[in-house]
């Protein structure tokens, strides 16, 4: 049976576009389906000042193919030297929509991140005052905490104390991967949101490790046990306002993934909407796909939902390329290991 589903155009509330040749190659993959995206600032060097964000936005718009429309929502990378006045000016002008907290060493290009939360308290207080959301990579990085526990420990030892000590700070828990993450997000009221990636709804840690190591399923935060994947699926498909899509589509070339110390990141921009439709159908929740992809995110950020729409049609399996070509090398597209029956028109 063929049937179709029309949604407000979706947005991606956590996206890595990179720069240069990689940017040119991956931007159309997102702009084809998505209206806007929160653009991660973890370039080398990172996007720290308003002027960096303005220049990066111009490079993104210059890389957009003719005839495509897409609005990059810029962010600043929080460092221990962030200038609160520069940040507030970039927010007041409409240039930036969020600030990103990377604990130093947590993930790809996070060396300039924050070592001590107390050192950024004045910046966080200013953000609370002006209503600028903080997007948080929620993992502790200390060697004594097991990598599979890093999110849950971060919630208890960093996130919750930080939110209590900076009342009114609006926070997005980025790419949650655990039941604890979903539970904490639900408990936080209107100032707390959480993004969920496409791939964490599909894979658990077995996909990375069983039958040989699968570098294309390795990302950070790393996929957890099946019980956590199921908790994320329940959260994403619940329609609850605090949960929205942030793909964390994070391209790395195949040589950089397929090496002895491979990079973290799954590239999902190309097939995300087909994968999500499949997941929501499996959960009998297609009527809540629009809330997750197109409504809850703008509502959290105080932006209008997109006014145009996309239509998904169910029929024969849709085939996406296994890789996309970039002038830096091939990038493997996330393989959900299931037939995708929903085509995006
Ligand atoms: C991201 C990247 O490659 O920039 N990698 C990832 O595994 N998600 C960084 C990040 O968001 O953690
Ligand atoms: Zn990311």
PDB file of C-alpha atoms and ligand atoms in Angstrom, residues 14 16 40 100 175 248, ligand 2:
ATOM      1  CA  UNK A  14      22.376  19.835  16.076  1.00  0.00           C
ATOM      2  CA  UNK A  16      28.104  19.509  11.906  1.00  0.00           C
ATOM      3  CA  UNK A  40      27.999  23.253  15.615  1.00  0.00           C
ATOM      4  CA  UNK A 100      27.819  25.332  22.943  1.00  0.00           C
ATOM      5  CA  UNK A 175      22.247  13.980  21.725  1.00  0.00           C
ATOM      6  CA  UNK A 248      24.443  15.263  15.145  1.00  0.00           C
TER       7      UNK A 248
HETATM    8 ZN1  LIG B   2      27.767  16.920  17.548  1.00  0.00          ZN
END
